[in-house]
């Protein structure tokens, strides 16, 4: 897997700012997660976390949660096995469902987010004389899924939809859950709901798809040591459910966050009114840490001098942490909001130094405000297990998207 020196070598060759996706690290993490959960639990990759990793997951034997026509198009281009797709999303349009059924042979399973979804999918399936597999999403109290009373009515009247086979329930209630009690109560609720439907309506759920929202540590010392303690608690909690249902766990952040690296270069150094500032060639349009507050929290990082000397990484630190070694890291956007982190210990910076930020593999690549101020979008590389590098996306200029040039000849 990648170390600081190898990351620096890649950045020297390809330039900064730069994303690197460590596919070896990803494969190791997924393997460890599967080992803890057991072979009888299926993982479902929520591809919104990082669509650039869709191809990498093909060898990792997971399903794919696909939530938009655009995400489905990515799966088509990557030649994903359609049987492994869970077609989700709150706004399913008829033309999209028809394309899935007519041109792609359908998908493994569809989710029902509303009564309208049920009727739409049932109608499309009936027109083609198909019986499709569906999961009903139970709401957690927001715009997603169905109210419990609506779920009950569907189960009660399921014979009215002969072209739809209801395999079970789906539930996702949010990310970064710090307390396992929340997860346990949600599992208990889903189990009790299924037991009630079995008793009252003879409905036997075959599958539960659940998004546990396991946390990833982004800040402080914990960011260098993301362990599996809560995953092991989850594995134990699932044991009594395995005899009743097939369990599918939908995960995005927990699978991919740790495989992503962002490298940016120091472009300018200044002291304004006693405050130390470093200007980098990246910015908040590239880096987005969940839970960051006014740039006050310090994520996992390394600092490498222009001559290759490592002054800070997980294993090495020659920094004293004195005030004159702490710098506020600012990006290249012309807005005071472009702060990555305040008072970061980097020693005495020089132009050409490199900052490496870790745990950037989930959401940052797609949630960054790329188009703001028409800056260039970074290259995205993949580092393979055999040490080879793949260019997933070259530098892209957003000024074309942000102007009439996109339509002018």
mmCIF file of C-alpha atoms in Angstrom:
data_model
loop_
_atom_site.group_PDB
_atom_site.id
_atom_site.type_symbol
_atom_site.label_atom_id
_atom_site.label_comp_id
_atom_site.label_asym_id
_atom_site.label_seq_id
_atom_site.Cartn_x
_atom_site.Cartn_y
_atom_site.Cartn_z
ATOM 1 C CA UNK A 1 0.000 0.000 0.000
ATOM 2 C CA UNK A 2 1.042 3.575 -0.492
ATOM 3 C CA UNK A 3 3.461 5.264 1.895
ATOM 4 C CA UNK A 4 4.446 8.928 2.080
ATOM 5 C CA UNK A 5 7.497 8.562 -0.165
ATOM 6 C CA UNK A 6 5.580 6.734 -2.893
ATOM 7 C CA UNK A 7 2.772 9.295 -2.750
ATOM 8 C CA UNK A 8 5.351 12.068 -3.127
ATOM 9 C CA UNK A 9 6.927 10.313 -6.119
ATOM 10 C CA UNK A 10 3.538 10.032 -7.823
ATOM 11 C CA UNK A 11 2.754 13.685 -7.109
ATOM 12 C CA UNK A 12 6.137 14.750 -8.508
ATOM 13 C CA UNK A 13 5.400 12.836 -11.706
ATOM 14 C CA UNK A 14 1.755 13.815 -12.201
ATOM 15 C CA UNK A 15 1.618 17.238 -10.541
ATOM 16 C CA UNK A 16 -0.703 18.716 -7.946
ATOM 17 C CA UNK A 17 -3.469 19.048 -6.950
ATOM 18 C CA UNK A 18 -4.090 15.333 -7.271
ATOM 19 C CA UNK A 19 -6.325 12.546 -6.009
ATOM 20 C CA UNK A 20 -4.926 9.031 -5.624
ATOM 21 C CA UNK A 21 -7.209 6.046 -5.048
ATOM 22 C CA UNK A 22 -5.308 3.177 -3.447
ATOM 23 C CA UNK A 23 -7.049 0.092 -4.829
ATOM 24 C CA UNK A 24 -4.819 -2.226 -2.803
ATOM 25 C CA UNK A 25 -5.936 -0.503 0.385
ATOM 26 C CA UNK A 26 -9.569 -0.712 -0.725
ATOM 27 C CA UNK A 27 -9.326 -4.433 -1.443
ATOM 28 C CA UNK A 28 -7.698 -5.108 1.923
ATOM 29 C CA UNK A 29 -10.372 -3.161 3.799
ATOM 30 C CA UNK A 30 -13.290 -4.854 2.042
ATOM 31 C CA UNK A 31 -11.698 -8.253 2.681
ATOM 32 C CA UNK A 32 -11.290 -7.477 6.394
ATOM 33 C CA UNK A 33 -14.879 -6.236 6.651
ATOM 34 C CA UNK A 34 -16.179 -9.403 4.991
ATOM 35 C CA UNK A 35 -14.098 -11.559 7.300
ATOM 36 C CA UNK A 36 -15.651 -9.930 10.370
ATOM 37 C CA UNK A 37 -19.234 -10.074 9.064
ATOM 38 C CA UNK A 38 -19.066 -13.597 7.677
ATOM 39 C CA UNK A 39 -19.701 -14.966 4.208
ATOM 40 C CA UNK A 40 -23.471 -15.041 4.735
ATOM 41 C CA UNK A 41 -23.744 -11.227 4.792
ATOM 42 C CA UNK A 42 -23.748 -9.360 1.474
ATOM 43 C CA UNK A 43 -22.106 -5.966 1.071
ATOM 44 C CA UNK A 44 -23.739 -3.347 -1.127
ATOM 45 C CA UNK A 45 -21.518 -0.477 -2.273
ATOM 46 C CA UNK A 46 -23.357 2.860 -2.182
ATOM 47 C CA UNK A 47 -21.637 4.149 -5.300
ATOM 48 C CA UNK A 48 -22.499 7.800 -4.596
ATOM 49 C CA UNK A 49 -19.618 7.700 -2.120
ATOM 50 C CA UNK A 50 -17.148 7.401 -5.012
ATOM 51 C CA UNK A 51 -18.312 6.512 -8.532
ATOM 52 C CA UNK A 52 -14.690 6.281 -9.704
ATOM 53 C CA UNK A 53 -14.415 3.009 -7.760
ATOM 54 C CA UNK A 54 -17.242 1.178 -9.540
ATOM 55 C CA UNK A 55 -14.855 -0.911 -11.641
ATOM 56 C CA UNK A 56 -12.653 -1.690 -8.621
ATOM 57 C CA UNK A 57 -15.630 -3.196 -6.799
ATOM 58 C CA UNK A 58 -16.319 -5.699 -9.585
ATOM 59 C CA UNK A 59 -13.577 -7.959 -8.230
ATOM 60 C CA UNK A 60 -14.692 -7.452 -4.616
ATOM 61 C CA UNK A 61 -18.023 -9.284 -4.992
ATOM 62 C CA UNK A 62 -20.466 -6.672 -3.752
ATOM 63 C CA UNK A 63 -23.771 -5.316 -4.917
ATOM 64 C CA UNK A 64 -24.143 -1.707 -6.063
ATOM 65 C CA UNK A 65 -26.656 0.786 -4.744
ATOM 66 C CA UNK A 66 -27.532 3.006 -7.721
ATOM 67 C CA UNK A 67 -29.561 6.140 -6.977
ATOM 68 C CA UNK A 68 -29.792 8.099 -10.226
ATOM 69 C CA UNK A 69 -29.903 7.655 -14.008
ATOM 70 C CA UNK A 70 -26.388 9.091 -14.151
ATOM 71 C CA UNK A 71 -25.082 6.489 -11.725
ATOM 72 C CA UNK A 72 -26.818 3.786 -13.729
ATOM 73 C CA UNK A 73 -25.122 5.069 -16.899
ATOM 74 C CA UNK A 74 -21.749 4.748 -15.155
ATOM 75 C CA UNK A 75 -22.580 1.132 -14.313
ATOM 76 C CA UNK A 76 -23.508 0.513 -17.950
ATOM 77 C CA UNK A 77 -20.202 1.913 -19.189
ATOM 78 C CA UNK A 78 -18.294 -0.101 -16.582
ATOM 79 C CA UNK A 79 -20.224 -3.239 -17.636
ATOM 80 C CA UNK A 80 -21.434 -3.988 -14.128
ATOM 81 C CA UNK A 81 -23.426 -7.204 -13.741
ATOM 82 C CA UNK A 82 -27.037 -5.960 -13.727
ATOM 83 C CA UNK A 83 -28.026 -8.680 -11.271
ATOM 84 C CA UNK A 84 -25.840 -6.960 -8.690
ATOM 85 C CA UNK A 85 -27.593 -3.590 -8.955
ATOM 86 C CA UNK A 86 -30.058 -2.340 -6.352
ATOM 87 C CA UNK A 87 -31.909 0.398 -8.223
ATOM 88 C CA UNK A 88 -32.734 3.031 -5.609
ATOM 89 C CA UNK A 89 -33.485 6.746 -5.639
ATOM 90 C CA UNK A 90 -36.516 8.856 -4.734
ATOM 91 C CA UNK A 91 -37.323 9.999 -8.262
ATOM 92 C CA UNK A 92 -37.637 7.087 -10.651
ATOM 93 C CA UNK A 93 -39.031 8.131 -14.039
ATOM 94 C CA UNK A 94 -40.849 5.833 -16.422
ATOM 95 C CA UNK A 95 -38.368 6.333 -19.263
ATOM 96 C CA UNK A 96 -35.514 5.305 -16.973
ATOM 97 C CA UNK A 97 -37.308 2.167 -15.768
ATOM 98 C CA UNK A 98 -38.180 1.283 -19.367
ATOM 99 C CA UNK A 99 -34.539 1.662 -20.396
ATOM 100 C CA UNK A 100 -33.439 -0.596 -17.535
ATOM 101 C CA UNK A 101 -35.983 -3.263 -18.433
ATOM 102 C CA UNK A 102 -35.853 -3.052 -22.234
ATOM 103 C CA UNK A 103 -32.214 -2.327 -22.974
ATOM 104 C CA UNK A 104 -30.413 -3.839 -19.985
ATOM 105 C CA UNK A 105 -32.470 -6.891 -19.088
ATOM 106 C CA UNK A 106 -33.573 -5.425 -15.773
ATOM 107 C CA UNK A 107 -31.617 -5.293 -12.510
ATOM 108 C CA UNK A 108 -31.279 -7.524 -9.487
ATOM 109 C CA UNK A 109 -33.710 -5.609 -7.337
ATOM 110 C CA UNK A 110 -35.680 -2.350 -7.327
ATOM 111 C CA UNK A 111 -36.506 -0.268 -4.273
ATOM 112 C CA UNK A 112 -39.957 1.129 -3.583
ATOM 113 C CA UNK A 113 -39.747 4.666 -2.191
ATOM 114 C CA UNK A 114 -43.407 5.608 -2.617
ATOM 115 C CA UNK A 115 -46.806 4.346 -3.709
ATOM 116 C CA UNK A 116 -46.102 5.962 -7.054
ATOM 117 C CA UNK A 117 -42.896 3.928 -7.367
ATOM 118 C CA UNK A 118 -44.771 0.717 -6.651
ATOM 119 C CA UNK A 119 -47.382 1.459 -9.294
ATOM 120 C CA UNK A 120 -44.773 2.573 -11.838
ATOM 121 C CA UNK A 121 -42.559 -0.483 -11.466
ATOM 122 C CA UNK A 122 -45.564 -2.801 -11.339
ATOM 123 C CA UNK A 123 -46.993 -1.233 -14.505
ATOM 124 C CA UNK A 124 -43.702 -1.446 -16.406
ATOM 125 C CA UNK A 125 -43.223 -5.066 -15.340
ATOM 126 C CA UNK A 126 -46.802 -5.999 -16.317
ATOM 127 C CA UNK A 127 -46.390 -4.472 -19.780
ATOM 128 C CA UNK A 128 -43.426 -6.796 -20.311
ATOM 129 C CA UNK A 129 -44.936 -9.832 -18.605
ATOM 130 C CA UNK A 130 -42.209 -9.773 -15.960
ATOM 131 C CA UNK A 131 -42.087 -10.442 -12.245
ATOM 132 C CA UNK A 132 -39.470 -8.180 -10.655
ATOM 133 C CA UNK A 133 -37.867 -8.297 -7.227
ATOM 134 C CA UNK A 134 -38.368 -5.279 -4.953
ATOM 135 C CA UNK A 135 -37.513 -4.021 -1.493
ATOM 136 C CA UNK A 136 -39.787 -1.575 0.298
ATOM 137 C CA UNK A 137 -37.881 1.263 1.910
ATOM 138 C CA UNK A 138 -39.119 2.169 5.384
ATOM 139 C CA UNK A 139 -38.800 5.854 6.208
ATOM 140 C CA UNK A 140 -36.746 7.045 9.152
ATOM 141 C CA UNK A 141 -38.765 10.247 9.383
ATOM 142 C CA UNK A 142 -37.606 12.191 6.332
ATOM 143 C CA UNK A 143 -38.475 12.373 2.621
ATOM 144 C CA UNK A 144 -37.033 8.928 1.905
ATOM 145 C CA UNK A 145 -39.029 5.735 1.916
ATOM 146 C CA UNK A 146 -42.590 5.033 3.022
ATOM 147 C CA UNK A 147 -44.446 5.585 6.250
ATOM 148 C CA UNK A 148 -45.019 2.413 8.243
ATOM 149 C CA UNK A 149 -48.761 2.557 7.570
ATOM 150 C CA UNK A 150 -48.131 2.678 3.796
ATOM 151 C CA UNK A 151 -45.707 -0.229 4.022
ATOM 152 C CA UNK A 152 -48.343 -2.193 5.928
ATOM 153 C CA UNK A 153 -51.009 -1.472 3.300
ATOM 154 C CA UNK A 154 -48.698 -2.637 0.519
ATOM 155 C CA UNK A 155 -47.922 -5.851 2.371
ATOM 156 C CA UNK A 156 -51.589 -6.384 3.157
ATOM 157 C CA UNK A 157 -52.635 -5.867 -0.482
ATOM 158 C CA UNK A 158 -49.577 -7.375 -2.183
ATOM 159 C CA UNK A 159 -51.766 -9.738 -4.214
ATOM 160 C CA UNK A 160 -52.894 -6.656 -6.162
ATOM 161 C CA UNK A 161 -49.392 -6.453 -7.644
ATOM 162 C CA UNK A 162 -48.720 -9.846 -9.256
ATOM 163 C CA UNK A 163 -45.755 -8.526 -11.256
ATOM 164 C CA UNK A 164 -43.889 -7.448 -8.151
ATOM 165 C CA UNK A 165 -42.287 -9.849 -5.690
ATOM 166 C CA UNK A 166 -41.592 -8.132 -2.377
ATOM 167 C CA UNK A 167 -38.407 -9.669 -1.028
ATOM 168 C CA UNK A 168 -38.252 -7.605 2.128
ATOM 169 C CA UNK A 169 -37.474 -4.217 3.602
ATOM 170 C CA UNK A 170 -34.781 -1.616 3.149
ATOM 171 C CA UNK A 171 -33.796 0.988 5.718
ATOM 172 C CA UNK A 172 -31.111 3.649 5.832
ATOM 173 C CA UNK A 173 -31.193 6.350 8.499
ATOM 174 C CA UNK A 174 -27.947 8.295 8.164
ATOM 175 C CA UNK A 175 -24.182 8.225 8.448
ATOM 176 C CA UNK A 176 -21.480 8.626 11.102
ATOM 177 C CA UNK A 177 -23.381 6.996 13.963
ATOM 178 C CA UNK A 178 -21.202 7.213 17.044
ATOM 179 C CA UNK A 179 -23.361 5.072 19.345
ATOM 180 C CA UNK A 180 -24.102 1.438 18.629
ATOM 181 C CA UNK A 181 -27.349 1.643 20.613
ATOM 182 C CA UNK A 182 -28.872 3.520 17.660
ATOM 183 C CA UNK A 183 -27.972 0.725 15.254
ATOM 184 C CA UNK A 184 -29.254 -1.951 17.631
ATOM 185 C CA UNK A 185 -32.599 -0.189 18.074
ATOM 186 C CA UNK A 186 -33.014 0.116 14.297
ATOM 187 C CA UNK A 187 -32.306 -3.576 13.764
ATOM 188 C CA UNK A 188 -34.777 -4.457 16.517
ATOM 189 C CA UNK A 189 -37.405 -2.227 14.917
ATOM 190 C CA UNK A 190 -37.001 -3.827 11.472
ATOM 191 C CA UNK A 191 -37.132 -7.313 12.948
ATOM 192 C CA UNK A 192 -40.263 -6.503 14.958
ATOM 193 C CA UNK A 193 -41.899 -5.002 11.878
ATOM 194 C CA UNK A 194 -41.219 -8.122 9.828
ATOM 195 C CA UNK A 195 -42.475 -10.367 12.633
ATOM 196 C CA UNK A 196 -45.707 -8.379 12.833
ATOM 197 C CA UNK A 197 -46.252 -8.563 9.074
ATOM 198 C CA UNK A 198 -45.666 -12.311 9.223
ATOM 199 C CA UNK A 199 -48.159 -12.774 12.043
ATOM 200 C CA UNK A 200 -50.874 -10.477 10.669
ATOM 201 C CA UNK A 201 -50.525 -10.935 6.888
ATOM 202 C CA UNK A 202 -48.516 -14.126 6.378
ATOM 203 C CA UNK A 203 -45.694 -12.144 4.783
ATOM 204 C CA UNK A 204 -42.268 -13.684 5.263
ATOM 205 C CA UNK A 205 -39.477 -11.262 4.500
ATOM 206 C CA UNK A 206 -36.603 -12.956 2.726
ATOM 207 C CA UNK A 207 -34.155 -10.066 2.880
ATOM 208 C CA UNK A 208 -33.283 -7.049 4.992
ATOM 209 C CA UNK A 209 -31.105 -4.399 3.385
ATOM 210 C CA UNK A 210 -29.798 -2.076 6.037
ATOM 211 C CA UNK A 211 -27.459 0.895 5.992
ATOM 212 C CA UNK A 212 -25.770 0.941 9.407
ATOM 213 C CA UNK A 213 -24.006 4.276 8.883
ATOM 214 C CA UNK A 214 -20.852 3.102 10.639
ATOM 215 C CA UNK A 215 -18.529 5.999 11.478
ATOM 216 C CA UNK A 216 -15.158 6.926 10.000
ATOM 217 C CA UNK A 217 -12.781 8.979 12.132
ATOM 218 C CA UNK A 218 -11.515 11.987 10.211
ATOM 219 C CA UNK A 219 -9.823 14.116 12.873
ATOM 220 C CA UNK A 220 -7.182 13.880 15.563
ATOM 221 C CA UNK A 221 -5.184 10.765 16.404
ATOM 222 C CA UNK A 222 -8.180 8.520 15.723
ATOM 223 C CA UNK A 223 -7.986 9.483 12.043
ATOM 224 C CA UNK A 224 -4.768 7.430 11.758
ATOM 225 C CA UNK A 225 -6.303 4.357 13.385
ATOM 226 C CA UNK A 226 -9.795 3.600 12.109
ATOM 227 C CA UNK A 227 -10.581 0.276 13.756
ATOM 228 C CA UNK A 228 -13.399 -2.256 13.414
ATOM 229 C CA UNK A 229 -14.773 -2.183 16.968
ATOM 230 C CA UNK A 230 -18.275 -1.070 16.013
ATOM 231 C CA UNK A 231 -18.305 -3.395 13.007
ATOM 232 C CA UNK A 232 -17.674 -6.307 15.356
ATOM 233 C CA UNK A 233 -20.613 -5.173 17.498
ATOM 234 C CA UNK A 234 -22.757 -5.076 14.376
ATOM 235 C CA UNK A 235 -21.636 -8.555 13.372
ATOM 236 C CA UNK A 236 -22.740 -9.909 16.762
ATOM 237 C CA UNK A 237 -26.076 -8.105 16.543
ATOM 238 C CA UNK A 238 -26.774 -9.652 13.139
ATOM 239 C CA UNK A 239 -26.291 -13.243 14.273
ATOM 240 C CA UNK A 240 -29.869 -13.818 15.554
ATOM 241 C CA UNK A 241 -31.286 -12.266 12.360
ATOM 242 C CA UNK A 242 -29.366 -14.428 9.908
ATOM 243 C CA UNK A 243 -31.652 -17.427 10.462
ATOM 244 C CA UNK A 244 -34.661 -15.289 9.448
ATOM 245 C CA UNK A 245 -33.432 -13.128 6.591
ATOM 246 C CA UNK A 246 -30.609 -12.699 4.170
ATOM 247 C CA UNK A 247 -28.775 -9.597 5.362
ATOM 248 C CA UNK A 248 -27.407 -7.023 2.939
ATOM 249 C CA UNK A 249 -25.463 -4.107 4.385
ATOM 250 C CA UNK A 250 -25.368 -0.926 2.331
ATOM 251 C CA UNK A 251 -22.135 0.983 2.904
ATOM 252 C CA UNK A 252 -20.320 3.799 1.166
ATOM 253 C CA UNK A 253 -18.152 5.916 3.432
ATOM 254 C CA UNK A 254 -17.118 2.969 5.622
ATOM 255 C CA UNK A 255 -15.851 1.026 2.598
ATOM 256 C CA UNK A 256 -14.070 3.742 0.638
ATOM 257 C CA UNK A 257 -13.022 6.664 2.840
ATOM 258 C CA UNK A 258 -9.621 5.308 3.795
ATOM 259 C CA UNK A 259 -8.468 4.452 0.259
ATOM 260 C CA UNK A 260 -8.433 8.071 -0.952
ATOM 261 C CA UNK A 261 -5.491 10.490 -0.788
ATOM 262 C CA UNK A 262 -5.312 14.149 -1.818
ATOM 263 C CA UNK A 263 -2.011 15.857 -2.569
ATOM 264 C CA UNK A 264 -1.654 19.607 -2.930
ATOM 265 C CA UNK A 265 1.337 21.918 -3.293
ATOM 266 C CA UNK A 266 2.390 25.087 -1.432
ATOM 267 C CA UNK A 267 2.208 28.103 -3.740
ATOM 268 C CA UNK A 268 2.604 31.048 -1.371
ATOM 269 C CA UNK A 269 3.441 31.871 2.247
ATOM 270 C CA UNK A 270 2.480 35.028 4.124
ATOM 271 C CA UNK A 271 1.860 36.488 7.583
ATOM 272 C CA UNK A 272 -1.128 38.832 7.857
ATOM 273 C CA UNK A 273 -1.719 40.651 11.158
ATOM 274 C CA UNK A 274 0.234 38.035 13.047
ATOM 275 C CA UNK A 275 -1.553 35.051 11.455
ATOM 276 C CA UNK A 276 0.485 32.546 9.400
ATOM 277 C CA UNK A 277 -1.040 31.603 6.020
ATOM 278 C CA UNK A 278 -0.109 28.989 3.429
ATOM 279 C CA UNK A 279 -1.767 29.208 0.003
ATOM 280 C CA UNK A 280 -2.059 25.850 -1.759
ATOM 281 C CA UNK A 281 -2.898 24.981 -5.360
ATOM 282 C CA UNK A 282 -6.045 23.118 -4.251
ATOM 283 C CA UNK A 283 -8.816 24.212 -1.918
ATOM 284 C CA UNK A 284 -12.229 23.524 -0.449
ATOM 285 C CA UNK A 285 -13.455 22.801 -3.979
ATOM 286 C CA UNK A 286 -11.451 19.559 -3.706
ATOM 287 C CA UNK A 287 -11.504 18.656 -0.002
ATOM 288 C CA UNK A 288 -14.622 17.981 2.038
ATOM 289 C CA UNK A 289 -14.344 16.295 5.433
ATOM 290 C CA UNK A 290 -17.656 15.347 7.022
ATOM 291 C CA UNK A 291 -17.906 17.077 10.390
ATOM 292 C CA UNK A 292 -15.292 19.762 9.784
ATOM 293 C CA UNK A 293 -16.249 22.963 11.643
ATOM 294 C CA UNK A 294 -14.806 26.315 10.579
ATOM 295 C CA UNK A 295 -11.545 24.541 9.637
ATOM 296 C CA UNK A 296 -10.779 23.970 13.339
ATOM 297 C CA UNK A 297 -10.343 20.171 13.262
ATOM 298 C CA UNK A 298 -7.089 18.603 12.092
ATOM 299 C CA UNK A 299 -7.453 15.650 9.692
ATOM 300 C CA UNK A 300 -4.855 12.944 9.064
ATOM 301 C CA UNK A 301 -2.050 14.489 7.017
ATOM 302 C CA UNK A 302 1.598 14.381 6.006
ATOM 303 C CA UNK A 303 3.920 17.254 5.147
ATOM 304 C CA UNK A 304 6.820 16.825 2.749
ATOM 305 C CA UNK A 305 9.433 19.451 1.930
ATOM 306 C CA UNK A 306 10.233 20.344 -1.673
ATOM 307 C CA UNK A 307 13.479 18.355 -1.443
ATOM 308 C CA UNK A 308 11.564 15.217 -0.358
ATOM 309 C CA UNK A 309 12.241 15.442 3.374
ATOM 310 C CA UNK A 310 9.296 14.125 5.375
ATOM 311 C CA UNK A 311 8.705 16.381 8.353
ATOM 312 C CA UNK A 312 5.338 14.919 9.352
ATOM 313 C CA UNK A 313 3.500 11.692 8.655
ATOM 314 C CA UNK A 314 1.997 8.836 10.649
ATOM 315 C CA UNK A 315 5.404 7.461 11.606
ATOM 316 C CA UNK A 316 7.607 10.572 11.568
ATOM 317 C CA UNK A 317 7.378 14.046 13.048
ATOM 318 C CA UNK A 318 10.222 16.500 13.513
ATOM 319 C CA UNK A 319 7.814 19.322 14.316
ATOM 320 C CA UNK A 320 7.808 20.978 17.684
ATOM 321 C CA UNK A 321 4.265 22.268 17.380
ATOM 322 C CA UNK A 322 5.248 25.813 18.379
ATOM 323 C CA UNK A 323 3.086 28.730 17.248
ATOM 324 C CA UNK A 324 5.485 29.760 14.485
ATOM 325 C CA UNK A 325 5.194 26.222 13.032
ATOM 326 C CA UNK A 326 1.371 26.349 12.853
ATOM 327 C CA UNK A 327 -0.161 27.660 9.673
ATOM 328 C CA UNK A 328 -3.680 28.217 8.369
ATOM 329 C CA UNK A 329 -4.006 26.321 5.092
ATOM 330 C CA UNK A 330 -5.975 28.241 2.457
ATOM 331 C CA UNK A 331 -6.906 27.277 -1.084
ATOM 332 C CA UNK A 332 -6.788 29.152 -4.358
ATOM 333 C CA UNK A 333 -10.408 30.287 -4.398
ATOM 334 C CA UNK A 334 -11.063 34.006 -4.000
ATOM 335 C CA UNK A 335 -13.302 33.618 -0.974
ATOM 336 C CA UNK A 336 -12.573 33.856 2.758
ATOM 337 C CA UNK A 337 -14.398 30.543 3.107
ATOM 338 C CA UNK A 338 -11.546 28.697 1.385
ATOM 339 C CA UNK A 339 -9.967 27.381 4.575
ATOM 340 C CA UNK A 340 -8.864 23.741 4.745
ATOM 341 C CA UNK A 341 -7.574 23.735 8.314
ATOM 342 C CA UNK A 342 -6.440 26.360 10.799
ATOM 343 C CA UNK A 343 -3.194 26.280 12.779
ATOM 344 C CA UNK A 344 -1.837 23.127 11.184
ATOM 345 C CA UNK A 345 1.679 22.171 12.347
ATOM 346 C CA UNK A 346 3.850 22.079 9.212
ATOM 347 C CA UNK A 347 7.134 23.556 10.440
ATOM 348 C CA UNK A 348 8.557 26.359 8.292
ATOM 349 C CA UNK A 349 6.907 26.111 4.857
ATOM 350 C CA UNK A 350 8.453 26.859 1.476
ATOM 351 C CA UNK A 351 7.045 27.015 -2.028
ATOM 352 C CA UNK A 352 7.053 23.567 -3.592
ATOM 353 C CA UNK A 353 6.346 21.732 -0.339
ATOM 354 C CA UNK A 354 3.531 19.161 -0.447
ATOM 355 C CA UNK A 355 0.595 18.542 1.853
ATOM 356 C CA UNK A 356 -0.978 15.103 1.800
ATOM 357 C CA UNK A 357 -4.472 14.635 3.220
ATOM 358 C CA UNK A 358 -5.793 11.139 3.944
ATOM 359 C CA UNK A 359 -9.227 9.470 4.308
ATOM 360 C CA UNK A 360 -10.478 11.352 1.263
ATOM 361 C CA UNK A 361 -11.947 8.357 -0.613
ATOM 362 C CA UNK A 362 -15.629 9.025 0.143
ATOM 363 C CA UNK A 363 -17.587 11.963 -1.225
ATOM 364 C CA UNK A 364 -14.785 14.564 -1.450
ATOM 365 C CA UNK A 365 -14.156 13.907 -5.130
ATOM 366 C CA UNK A 366 -17.810 14.489 -6.028
ATOM 367 C CA UNK A 367 -19.034 16.813 -3.260
ATOM 368 C CA UNK A 368 -16.335 19.440 -3.665
ATOM 369 C CA UNK A 369 -17.684 22.684 -5.181
ATOM 370 C CA UNK A 370 -15.771 22.038 -8.394
ATOM 371 C CA UNK A 371 -17.407 24.694 -10.528
ATOM 372 C CA UNK A 372 -16.930 27.608 -8.143
ATOM 373 C CA UNK A 373 -14.635 30.281 -9.633
ATOM 374 C CA UNK A 374 -13.987 28.134 -12.708
ATOM 375 C CA UNK A 375 -10.823 26.510 -11.362
ATOM 376 C CA UNK A 376 -9.354 23.376 -12.921
ATOM 377 C CA UNK A 377 -10.470 19.996 -11.606
ATOM 378 C CA UNK A 378 -7.642 17.728 -10.352
ATOM 379 C CA UNK A 379 -6.379 14.572 -11.955
ATOM 380 C CA UNK A 380 -7.607 11.323 -10.445
ATOM 381 C CA UNK A 381 -5.223 8.358 -10.358
ATOM 382 C CA UNK A 382 -5.631 4.778 -9.219
ATOM 383 C CA UNK A 383 -2.762 2.910 -7.611
ATOM 384 C CA UNK A 384 -2.992 -0.804 -8.393
ATOM 385 C CA UNK A 385 -1.752 -3.708 -6.306
ATOM 386 C CA UNK A 386 1.033 -4.386 -8.813
ATOM 387 C CA UNK A 387 2.330 -0.830 -8.405
ATOM 388 C CA UNK A 388 1.048 0.453 -11.729
ATOM 389 C CA UNK A 389 -0.802 3.755 -12.060
ATOM 390 C CA UNK A 390 -4.011 4.319 -14.007
ATOM 391 C CA UNK A 391 -5.193 7.758 -15.036
ATOM 392 C CA UNK A 392 -8.914 7.754 -14.243
ATOM 393 C CA UNK A 393 -9.474 11.391 -15.177
ATOM 394 C CA UNK A 394 -7.086 14.016 -16.529
ATOM 395 C CA UNK A 395 -7.165 17.684 -15.543
ATOM 396 C CA UNK A 396 -10.481 19.208 -16.611
ATOM 397 C CA UNK A 397 -11.180 22.895 -17.137
ATOM 398 C CA UNK A 398 -14.452 24.000 -15.570
ATOM 399 C CA UNK A 399 -14.459 27.340 -17.395
ATOM 400 C CA UNK A 400 -15.910 25.499 -20.409
ATOM 401 C CA UNK A 401 -18.827 24.270 -18.292
ATOM 402 C CA UNK A 402 -19.245 27.700 -16.709
ATOM 403 C CA UNK A 403 -19.569 29.671 -19.936
ATOM 404 C CA UNK A 404 -21.355 29.857 -23.261
ATOM 405 C CA UNK A 405 -18.292 28.176 -24.776
ATOM 406 C CA UNK A 406 -19.956 24.866 -24.031
ATOM 407 C CA UNK A 407 -22.516 25.543 -26.780
ATOM 408 C CA UNK A 408 -20.641 27.919 -29.072
ATOM 409 C CA UNK A 409 -18.874 26.613 -32.163
#
